[in-house]
Coordinates of C-alpha atoms and ligand atoms in Angstrom, one line a residue:
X215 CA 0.0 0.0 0.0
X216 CA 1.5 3.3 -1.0
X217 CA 0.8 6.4 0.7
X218 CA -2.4 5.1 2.7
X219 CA -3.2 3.6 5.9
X220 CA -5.2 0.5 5.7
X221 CA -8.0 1.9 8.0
X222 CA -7.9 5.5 5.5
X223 CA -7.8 2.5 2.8
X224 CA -11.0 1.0 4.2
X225 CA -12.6 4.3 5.1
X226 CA -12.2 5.1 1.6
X227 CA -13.3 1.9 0.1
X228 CA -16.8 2.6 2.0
X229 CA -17.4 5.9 1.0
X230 CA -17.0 4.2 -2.9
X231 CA -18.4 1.8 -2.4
X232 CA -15.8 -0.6 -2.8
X233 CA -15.6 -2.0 0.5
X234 CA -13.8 -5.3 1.2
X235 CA -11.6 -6.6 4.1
X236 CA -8.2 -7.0 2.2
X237 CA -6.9 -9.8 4.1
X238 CA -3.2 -10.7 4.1
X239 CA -3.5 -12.8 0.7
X240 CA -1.4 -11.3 -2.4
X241 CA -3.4 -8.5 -4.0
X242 CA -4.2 -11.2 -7.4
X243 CA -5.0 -14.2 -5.2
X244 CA -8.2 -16.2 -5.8
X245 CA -9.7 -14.4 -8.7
X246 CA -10.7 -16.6 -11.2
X247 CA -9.2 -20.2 -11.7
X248 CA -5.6 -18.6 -12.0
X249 CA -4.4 -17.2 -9.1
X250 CA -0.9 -15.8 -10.4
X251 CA 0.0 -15.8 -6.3
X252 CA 3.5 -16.2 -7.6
X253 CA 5.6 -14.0 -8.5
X254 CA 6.4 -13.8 -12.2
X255 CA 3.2 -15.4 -13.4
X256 CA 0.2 -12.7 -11.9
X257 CA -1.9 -10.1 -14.7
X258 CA 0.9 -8.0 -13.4
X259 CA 3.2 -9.6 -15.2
X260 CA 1.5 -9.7 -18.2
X261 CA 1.2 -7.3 -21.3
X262 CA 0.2 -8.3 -24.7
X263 CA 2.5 -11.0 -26.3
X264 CA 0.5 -10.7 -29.7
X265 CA 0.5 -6.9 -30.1
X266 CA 3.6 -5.2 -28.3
X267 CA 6.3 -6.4 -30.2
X268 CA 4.1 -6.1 -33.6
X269 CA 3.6 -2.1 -32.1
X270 CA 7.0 -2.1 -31.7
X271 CA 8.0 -3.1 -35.2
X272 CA 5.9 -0.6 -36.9
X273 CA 6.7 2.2 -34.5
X274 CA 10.0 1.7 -35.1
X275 CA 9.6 0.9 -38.9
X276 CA 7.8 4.3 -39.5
X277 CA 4.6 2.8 -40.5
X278 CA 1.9 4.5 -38.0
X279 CA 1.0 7.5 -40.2
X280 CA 0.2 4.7 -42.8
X281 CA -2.0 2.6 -40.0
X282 CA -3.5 5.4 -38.8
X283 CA -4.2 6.8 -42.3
X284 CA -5.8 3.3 -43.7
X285 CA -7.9 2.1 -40.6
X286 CA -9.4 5.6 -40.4
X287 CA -12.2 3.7 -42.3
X288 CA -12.5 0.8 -40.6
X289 CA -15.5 1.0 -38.4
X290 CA -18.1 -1.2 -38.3
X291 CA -17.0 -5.2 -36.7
X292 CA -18.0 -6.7 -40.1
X293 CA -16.0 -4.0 -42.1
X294 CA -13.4 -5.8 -43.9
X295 CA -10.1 -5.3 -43.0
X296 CA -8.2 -2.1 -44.6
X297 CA -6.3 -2.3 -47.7
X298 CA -2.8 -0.5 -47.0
X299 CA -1.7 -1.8 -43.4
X300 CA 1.6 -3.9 -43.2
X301 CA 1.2 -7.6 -44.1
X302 CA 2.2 -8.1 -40.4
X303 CA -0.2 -5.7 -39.1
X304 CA -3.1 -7.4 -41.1
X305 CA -2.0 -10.6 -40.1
X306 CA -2.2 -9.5 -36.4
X307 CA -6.1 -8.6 -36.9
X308 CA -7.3 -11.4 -38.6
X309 CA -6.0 -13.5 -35.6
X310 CA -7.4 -11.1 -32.7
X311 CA -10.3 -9.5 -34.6
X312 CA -12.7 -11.5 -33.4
X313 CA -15.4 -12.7 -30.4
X314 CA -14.3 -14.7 -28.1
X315 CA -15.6 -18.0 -28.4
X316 CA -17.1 -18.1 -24.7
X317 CA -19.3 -14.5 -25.6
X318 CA -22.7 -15.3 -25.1
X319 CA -24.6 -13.0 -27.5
X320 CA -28.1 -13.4 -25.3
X321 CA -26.3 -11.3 -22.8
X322 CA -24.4 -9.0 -24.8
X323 CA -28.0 -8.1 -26.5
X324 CA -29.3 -8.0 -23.1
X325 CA -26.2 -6.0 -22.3
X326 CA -27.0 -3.6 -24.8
X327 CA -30.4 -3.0 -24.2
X328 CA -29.6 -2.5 -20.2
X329 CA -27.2 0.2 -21.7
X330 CA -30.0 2.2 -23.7
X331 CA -32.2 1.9 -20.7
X332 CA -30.1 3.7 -17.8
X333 CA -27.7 5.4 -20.5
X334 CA -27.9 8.6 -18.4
X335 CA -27.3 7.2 -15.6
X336 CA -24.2 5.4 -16.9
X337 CA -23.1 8.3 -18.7
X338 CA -22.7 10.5 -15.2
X339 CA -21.1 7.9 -13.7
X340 CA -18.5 6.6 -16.6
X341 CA -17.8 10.6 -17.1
X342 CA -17.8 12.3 -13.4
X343 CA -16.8 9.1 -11.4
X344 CA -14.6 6.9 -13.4
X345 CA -13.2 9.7 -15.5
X346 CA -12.0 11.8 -12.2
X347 CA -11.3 8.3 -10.5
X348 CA -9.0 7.3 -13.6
X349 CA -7.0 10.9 -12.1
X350 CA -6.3 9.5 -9.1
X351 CA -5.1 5.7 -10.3
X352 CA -1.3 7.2 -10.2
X353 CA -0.3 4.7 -13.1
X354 CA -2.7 5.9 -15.2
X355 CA -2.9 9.4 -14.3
X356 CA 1.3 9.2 -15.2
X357 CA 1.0 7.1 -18.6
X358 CA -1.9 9.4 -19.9
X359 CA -0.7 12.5 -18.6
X360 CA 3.2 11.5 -20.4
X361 CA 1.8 10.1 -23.3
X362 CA 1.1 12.1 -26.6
X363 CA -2.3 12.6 -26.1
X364 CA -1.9 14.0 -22.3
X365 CA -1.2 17.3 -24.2
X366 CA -5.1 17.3 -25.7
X367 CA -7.4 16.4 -23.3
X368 CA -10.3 17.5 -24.9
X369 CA -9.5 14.9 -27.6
X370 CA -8.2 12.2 -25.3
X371 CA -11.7 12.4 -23.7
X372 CA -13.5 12.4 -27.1
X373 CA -11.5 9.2 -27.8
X374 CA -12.1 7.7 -24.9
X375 CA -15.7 8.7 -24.8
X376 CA -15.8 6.3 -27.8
X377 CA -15.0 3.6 -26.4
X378 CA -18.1 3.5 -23.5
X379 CA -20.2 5.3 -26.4
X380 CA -19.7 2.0 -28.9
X381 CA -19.6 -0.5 -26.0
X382 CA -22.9 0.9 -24.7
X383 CA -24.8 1.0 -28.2
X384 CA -27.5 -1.5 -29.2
X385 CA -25.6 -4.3 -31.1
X386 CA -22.4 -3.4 -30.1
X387 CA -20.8 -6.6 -30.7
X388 CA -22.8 -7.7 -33.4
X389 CA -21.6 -7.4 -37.3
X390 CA -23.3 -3.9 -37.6
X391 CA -22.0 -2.5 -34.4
X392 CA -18.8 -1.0 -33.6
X393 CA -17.1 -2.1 -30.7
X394 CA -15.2 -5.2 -31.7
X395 CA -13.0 -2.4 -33.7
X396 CA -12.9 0.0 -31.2
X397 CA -11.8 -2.5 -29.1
X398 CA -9.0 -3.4 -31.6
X399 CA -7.9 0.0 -31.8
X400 CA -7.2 0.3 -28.4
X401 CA -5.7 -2.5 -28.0
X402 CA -3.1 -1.5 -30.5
X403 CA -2.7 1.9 -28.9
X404 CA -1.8 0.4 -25.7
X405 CA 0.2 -2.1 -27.0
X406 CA 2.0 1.5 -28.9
X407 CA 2.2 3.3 -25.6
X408 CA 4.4 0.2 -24.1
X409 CA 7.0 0.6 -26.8
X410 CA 6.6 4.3 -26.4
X411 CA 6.4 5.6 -22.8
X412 CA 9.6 3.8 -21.6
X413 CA 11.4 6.5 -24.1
X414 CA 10.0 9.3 -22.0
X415 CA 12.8 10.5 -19.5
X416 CA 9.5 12.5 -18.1
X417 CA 7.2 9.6 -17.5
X418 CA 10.3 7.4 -16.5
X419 CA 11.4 9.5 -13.7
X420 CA 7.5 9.6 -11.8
X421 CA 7.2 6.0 -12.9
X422 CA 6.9 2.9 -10.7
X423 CA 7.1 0.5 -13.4
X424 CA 9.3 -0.2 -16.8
X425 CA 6.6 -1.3 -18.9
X426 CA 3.1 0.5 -18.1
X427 CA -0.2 -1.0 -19.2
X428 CA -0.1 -4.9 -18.1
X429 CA -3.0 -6.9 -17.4
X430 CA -2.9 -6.3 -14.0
X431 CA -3.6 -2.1 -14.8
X432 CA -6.3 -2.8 -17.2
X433 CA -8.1 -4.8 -14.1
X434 CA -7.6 -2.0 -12.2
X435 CA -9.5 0.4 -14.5
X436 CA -12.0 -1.9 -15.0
X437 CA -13.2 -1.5 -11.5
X438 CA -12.8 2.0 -12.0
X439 CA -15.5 1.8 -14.9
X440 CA -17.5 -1.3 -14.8
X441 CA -16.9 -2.3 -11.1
X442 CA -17.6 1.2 -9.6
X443 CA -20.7 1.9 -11.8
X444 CA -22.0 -1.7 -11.0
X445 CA -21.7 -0.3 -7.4
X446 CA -23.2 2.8 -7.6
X447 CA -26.8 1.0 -9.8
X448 CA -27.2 -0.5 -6.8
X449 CA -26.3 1.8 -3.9
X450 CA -28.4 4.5 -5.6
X451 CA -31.2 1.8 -5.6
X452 CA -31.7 2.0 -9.2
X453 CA -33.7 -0.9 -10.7
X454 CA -31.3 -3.4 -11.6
X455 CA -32.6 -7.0 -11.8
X456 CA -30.1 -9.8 -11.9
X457 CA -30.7 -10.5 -15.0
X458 CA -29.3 -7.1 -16.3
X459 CA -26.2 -7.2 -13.6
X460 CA -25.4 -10.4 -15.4
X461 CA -25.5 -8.9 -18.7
X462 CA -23.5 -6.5 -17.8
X463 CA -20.9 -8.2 -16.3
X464 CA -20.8 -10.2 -19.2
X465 CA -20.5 -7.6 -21.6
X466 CA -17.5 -6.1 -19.5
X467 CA -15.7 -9.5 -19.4
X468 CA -15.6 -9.6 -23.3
X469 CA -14.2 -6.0 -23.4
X470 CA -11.1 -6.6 -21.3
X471 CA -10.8 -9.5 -23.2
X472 CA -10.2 -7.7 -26.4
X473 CA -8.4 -5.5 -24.6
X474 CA -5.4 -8.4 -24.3
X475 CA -6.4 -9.5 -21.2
X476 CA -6.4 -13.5 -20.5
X477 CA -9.5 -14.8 -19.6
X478 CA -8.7 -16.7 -16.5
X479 CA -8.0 -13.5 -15.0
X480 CA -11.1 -11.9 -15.9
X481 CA -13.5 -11.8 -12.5
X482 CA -16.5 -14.5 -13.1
X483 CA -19.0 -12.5 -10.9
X484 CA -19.5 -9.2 -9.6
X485 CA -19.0 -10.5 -6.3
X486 CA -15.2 -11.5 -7.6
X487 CA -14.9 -8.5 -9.3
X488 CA -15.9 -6.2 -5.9
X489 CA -13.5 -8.5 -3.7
X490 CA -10.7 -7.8 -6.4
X491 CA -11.3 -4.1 -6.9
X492 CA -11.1 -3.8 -2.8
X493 CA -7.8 -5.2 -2.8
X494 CA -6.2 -3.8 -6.3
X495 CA -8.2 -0.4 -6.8
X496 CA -9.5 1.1 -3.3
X497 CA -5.5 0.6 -1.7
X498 CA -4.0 2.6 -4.6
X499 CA -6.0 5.7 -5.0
X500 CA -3.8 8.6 -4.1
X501 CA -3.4 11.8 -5.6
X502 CA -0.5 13.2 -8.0
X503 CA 0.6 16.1 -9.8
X504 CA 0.1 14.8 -12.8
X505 CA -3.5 13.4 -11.7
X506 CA -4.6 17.2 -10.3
X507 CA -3.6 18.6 -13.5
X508 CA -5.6 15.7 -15.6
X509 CA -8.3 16.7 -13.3
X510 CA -8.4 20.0 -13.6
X511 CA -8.5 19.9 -17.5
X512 CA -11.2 17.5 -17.4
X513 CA -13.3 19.3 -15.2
X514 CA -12.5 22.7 -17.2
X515 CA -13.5 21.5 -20.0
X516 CA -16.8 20.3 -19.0
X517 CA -17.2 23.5 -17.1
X518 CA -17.0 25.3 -20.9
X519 CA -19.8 23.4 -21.9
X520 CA -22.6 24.4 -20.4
X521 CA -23.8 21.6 -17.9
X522 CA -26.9 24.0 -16.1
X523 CA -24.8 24.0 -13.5
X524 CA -22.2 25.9 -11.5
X525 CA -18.3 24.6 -11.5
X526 CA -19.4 24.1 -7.8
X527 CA -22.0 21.8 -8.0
X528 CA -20.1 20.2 -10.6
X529 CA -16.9 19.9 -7.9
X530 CA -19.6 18.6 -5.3
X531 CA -21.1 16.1 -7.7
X532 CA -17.6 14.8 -8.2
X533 CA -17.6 14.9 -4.0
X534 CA -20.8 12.8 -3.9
X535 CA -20.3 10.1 -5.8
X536 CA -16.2 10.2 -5.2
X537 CA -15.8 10.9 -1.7
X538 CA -14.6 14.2 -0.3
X539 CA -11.2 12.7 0.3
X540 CA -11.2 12.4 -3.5
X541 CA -12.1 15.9 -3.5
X542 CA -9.8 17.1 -1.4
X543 CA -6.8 15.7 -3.1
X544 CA -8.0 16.5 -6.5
X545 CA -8.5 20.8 -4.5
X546 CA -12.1 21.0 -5.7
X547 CA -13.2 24.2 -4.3
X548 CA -16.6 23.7 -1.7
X549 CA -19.5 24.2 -2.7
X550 CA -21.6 23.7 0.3
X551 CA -25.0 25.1 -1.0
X552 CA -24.4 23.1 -4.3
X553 CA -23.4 19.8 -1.8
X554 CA -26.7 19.9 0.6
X555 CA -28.8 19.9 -2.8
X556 CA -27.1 17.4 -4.2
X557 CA -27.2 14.9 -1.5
X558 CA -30.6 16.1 -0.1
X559 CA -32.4 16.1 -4.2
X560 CA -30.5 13.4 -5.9
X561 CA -31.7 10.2 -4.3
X562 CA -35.0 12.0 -4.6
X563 CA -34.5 13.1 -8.0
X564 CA -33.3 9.2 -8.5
X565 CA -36.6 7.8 -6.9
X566 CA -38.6 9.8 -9.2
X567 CA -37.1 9.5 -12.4
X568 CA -37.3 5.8 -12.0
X569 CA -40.8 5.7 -11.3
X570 CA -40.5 4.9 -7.4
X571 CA -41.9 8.3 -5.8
X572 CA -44.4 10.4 -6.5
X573 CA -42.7 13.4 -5.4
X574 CA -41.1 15.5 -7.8
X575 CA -38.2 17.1 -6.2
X576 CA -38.8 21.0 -6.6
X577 CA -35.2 21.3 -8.3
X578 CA -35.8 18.4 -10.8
X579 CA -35.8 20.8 -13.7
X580 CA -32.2 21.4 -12.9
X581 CA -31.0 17.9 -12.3
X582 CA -32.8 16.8 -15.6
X583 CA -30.8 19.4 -17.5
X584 CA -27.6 18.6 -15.7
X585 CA -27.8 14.9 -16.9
X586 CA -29.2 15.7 -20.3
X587 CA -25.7 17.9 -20.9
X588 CA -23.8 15.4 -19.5
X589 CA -25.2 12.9 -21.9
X590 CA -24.8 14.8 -25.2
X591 CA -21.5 16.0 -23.9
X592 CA -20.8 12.3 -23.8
X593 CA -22.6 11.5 -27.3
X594 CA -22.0 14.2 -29.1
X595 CA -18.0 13.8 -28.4
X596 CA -18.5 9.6 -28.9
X597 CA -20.0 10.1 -32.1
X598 CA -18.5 13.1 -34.3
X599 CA -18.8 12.0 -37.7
X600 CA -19.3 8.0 -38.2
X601 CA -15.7 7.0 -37.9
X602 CA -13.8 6.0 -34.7
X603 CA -11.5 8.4 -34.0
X604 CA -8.7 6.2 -32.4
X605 CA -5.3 6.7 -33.7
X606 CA -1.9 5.2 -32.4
X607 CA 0.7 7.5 -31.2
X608 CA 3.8 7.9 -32.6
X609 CA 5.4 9.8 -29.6
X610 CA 5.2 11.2 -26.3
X611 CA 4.3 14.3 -24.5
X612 CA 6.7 16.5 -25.3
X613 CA 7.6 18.1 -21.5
Ligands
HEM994 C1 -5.5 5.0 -24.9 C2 -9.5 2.9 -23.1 C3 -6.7 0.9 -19.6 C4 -3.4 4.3 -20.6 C5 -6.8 4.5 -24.7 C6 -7.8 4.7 -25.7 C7 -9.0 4.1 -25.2 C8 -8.6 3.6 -23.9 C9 -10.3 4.1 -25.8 C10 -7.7 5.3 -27.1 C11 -8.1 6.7 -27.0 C12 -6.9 7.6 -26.9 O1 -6.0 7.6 -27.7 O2 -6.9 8.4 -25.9 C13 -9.0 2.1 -22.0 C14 -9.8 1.1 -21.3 C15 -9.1 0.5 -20.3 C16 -7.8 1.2 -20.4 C17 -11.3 0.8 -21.6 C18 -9.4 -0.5 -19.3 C19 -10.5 -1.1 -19.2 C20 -5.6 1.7 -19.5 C21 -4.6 1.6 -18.5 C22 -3.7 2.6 -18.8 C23 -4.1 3.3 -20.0 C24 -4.6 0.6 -17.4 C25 -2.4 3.0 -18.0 C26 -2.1 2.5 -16.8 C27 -3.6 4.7 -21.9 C28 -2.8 5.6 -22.6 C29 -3.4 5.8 -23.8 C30 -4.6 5.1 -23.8 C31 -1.5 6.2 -22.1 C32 -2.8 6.6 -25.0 C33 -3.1 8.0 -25.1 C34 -2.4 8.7 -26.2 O3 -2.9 8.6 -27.4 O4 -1.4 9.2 -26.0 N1 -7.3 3.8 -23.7 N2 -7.8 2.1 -21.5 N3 -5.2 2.7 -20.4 N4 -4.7 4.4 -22.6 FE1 -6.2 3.2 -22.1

């Protein structure tokens, strides 16, 4: 544990929502069929065997610009593969383009449709919870923040947007839908970033690791996304019948996947997946420079849009579903007018929308707006234009 004790670890962990007793087993231990409790064979010693050294060949070989140029229309999952990549580079897709062979497609349709239904919700939570969480993840707040596209937040969000905008549309893993490439495209990013990061003196002097982006990390931040919103559905009492956690679950378990991860060390349940976040995610939260300045752009730059709200409220609503402890190492400026209505309204506001009170919160108007700008902040960034906006770095930040 770094720079926590493991009762402020805990304390933390409850106000998340990510409780768990971290008991003395390693941090890897007992989650799904492989344990990795040795050293040397754990997620965190794994990156992508298939992709990194392919990444590092055509970094190295000058043919990015070319990738980046030729998948730019490669889009849909049944889209045939680009004419123009690197024999290599095609041959690398063919063999990971695909579902894997365990992906039930009753549950990703189920999945899908689960999205549509509490997209909203999902959206405020992916966007104001996991994106400020991801901030304070110091591994990834330091690889994004050093990478190339740490300078441009605005687009790194846009990109990133895409990914929970194509995983959450109806179909998305079916031939029409998008995120089987998406998914690709990441995956080949990362697998860039491994090659590339290591030649940043900047990132290599805040760094903890040689190699950043193993399995282990991408576990990590999929509590951060899927574990934490999972969490928050059913602390905020939102309908959510097994059926649909299930699905959800599911459709998670085939996105790390593609991502490179192994399945045996993909969580079989939520319960797994809640145990493994309290022991992985809730120790390491802490804050750094580079995560208070990732915060701060991403919080400006939804604070140029115009949410309905105040930057206050917005800083409180980061608090609520956060933590203040979040809050305070992120600096997000009180707002304590904007945090009574918040905690008093929302769980009304919640109980309403969903059909379970009669009484309409007197500030509903507001709370509607909020989570309508939110959304279209999300959308309208996921979806500008119909291509997927992903392209592979060939460098780093600059300084
Ligand atoms: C790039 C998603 C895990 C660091 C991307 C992109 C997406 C994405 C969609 C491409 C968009 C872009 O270029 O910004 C995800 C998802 C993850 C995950 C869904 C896990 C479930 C991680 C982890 C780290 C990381 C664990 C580091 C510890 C980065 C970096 C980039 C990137 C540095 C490249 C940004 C650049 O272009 O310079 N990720 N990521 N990601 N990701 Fe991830």
């Amino acid at each position: 544990m770094e720079n926590l004790s493991r009762r402020k670890a805990l304390s933390l962990g409850v106000a998340l929502g990510l409780v768990g007793v971290a008991g003395p087993v390693p941090a890897w231990a007992s989650t799904g069929p492989a344990n990795g409790a040795a050293a040397g064979t754990g997620p965190e010693w794994i990156w992508d065997d298939a992709a990194d050294p392919l990444m590092a060949s055509m970094i190295d070989g000058g043919h990015v610009p070319a990738i980046n140029t030729a998948w730019a229309s490669w889009v849909d999952n049944n889209d045939p593969l680009p004419s123009g990549l690197p024999t290599e580079f095609t041959a690398y897709l063919r063999q990971v383009n695909r579902m894997p062979s365990w992906a039930d497609p009753a549950k990703l349709a189920r999945a899908a449709d689960f999205n549509r239904r509490k997209d909203t919700y999902l959206f405020m939570l992916y966007g104001l919870g996991s994106g400020i969480m991801s901030t304070v993840i110091p591994r990834e707040a330091k690889s994004v923040y050093w990478s190339a596209g740490g300078a441009d937040m605005q687009d790194r969000a846009a990109k990133t947007f895409t990914f929970g905008y194509d995983l959450s549309q109806r179909g998305a893993f079916e031939p029409t839908g998008q995120f089987v490439v998406t998914a690709n495209k990441t995956r080949v990013v990362h697998a860039a970033v491994r090659h590339l990061l290591p030649q940043s003196p900047h990132w290599k002097a805040v760094a903890d690791e040689t190699i950043p982006i193993s399995a282990a990390d991408i576990l990590v931040t999929f509590h951060s996304l899927g574990t934490f919103v999972h969490r928050k559905l059913l602390d905020w009492r939102i309908p959510y019948p097994a059926a649909d956690q299930e699905a959800f679950l599911h459709s998670w378990q085939v996105a790390v996947h593609l991502l490179g991860v192994p399945y045996e060390h993909i969580p079989r349940t939520w319960a797994e997946a809640e145990a493994q976040s309290a022991r992985v995610l809730t120790p390491i939260l802490t804050p750094s420079t580079e995560g208070i300045a990732l915060a701060e752009e991403l919080l400006g730059l939804t604070a140029q849009i115009d949410l309905g709200v105040t930057r206050g409220f917005l800083n409180e609503f980061v608090r609520y579903v956060l933590s203040d402890e979040v809050g305070d190492w992120l600096g997000l400026r009180r707002d304590y007018a904007a945090a009574a209505l918040v905690r008093t309204v929302w769980p009304a506001f919640i109980l309403f929308r969903e059909g379970l009170s009669p009484v309409m919160p007197g500030t509903f108007y507001m709370f509607d707006q909020f989570i309508r700008a939110v959304a279209m902040l999300f959308l309208n960034k996921g979806s500008s234009g119909t291509t997927t906006p992903i392209t592979i770095p060939t460098g780093n930040r600059p300084g």
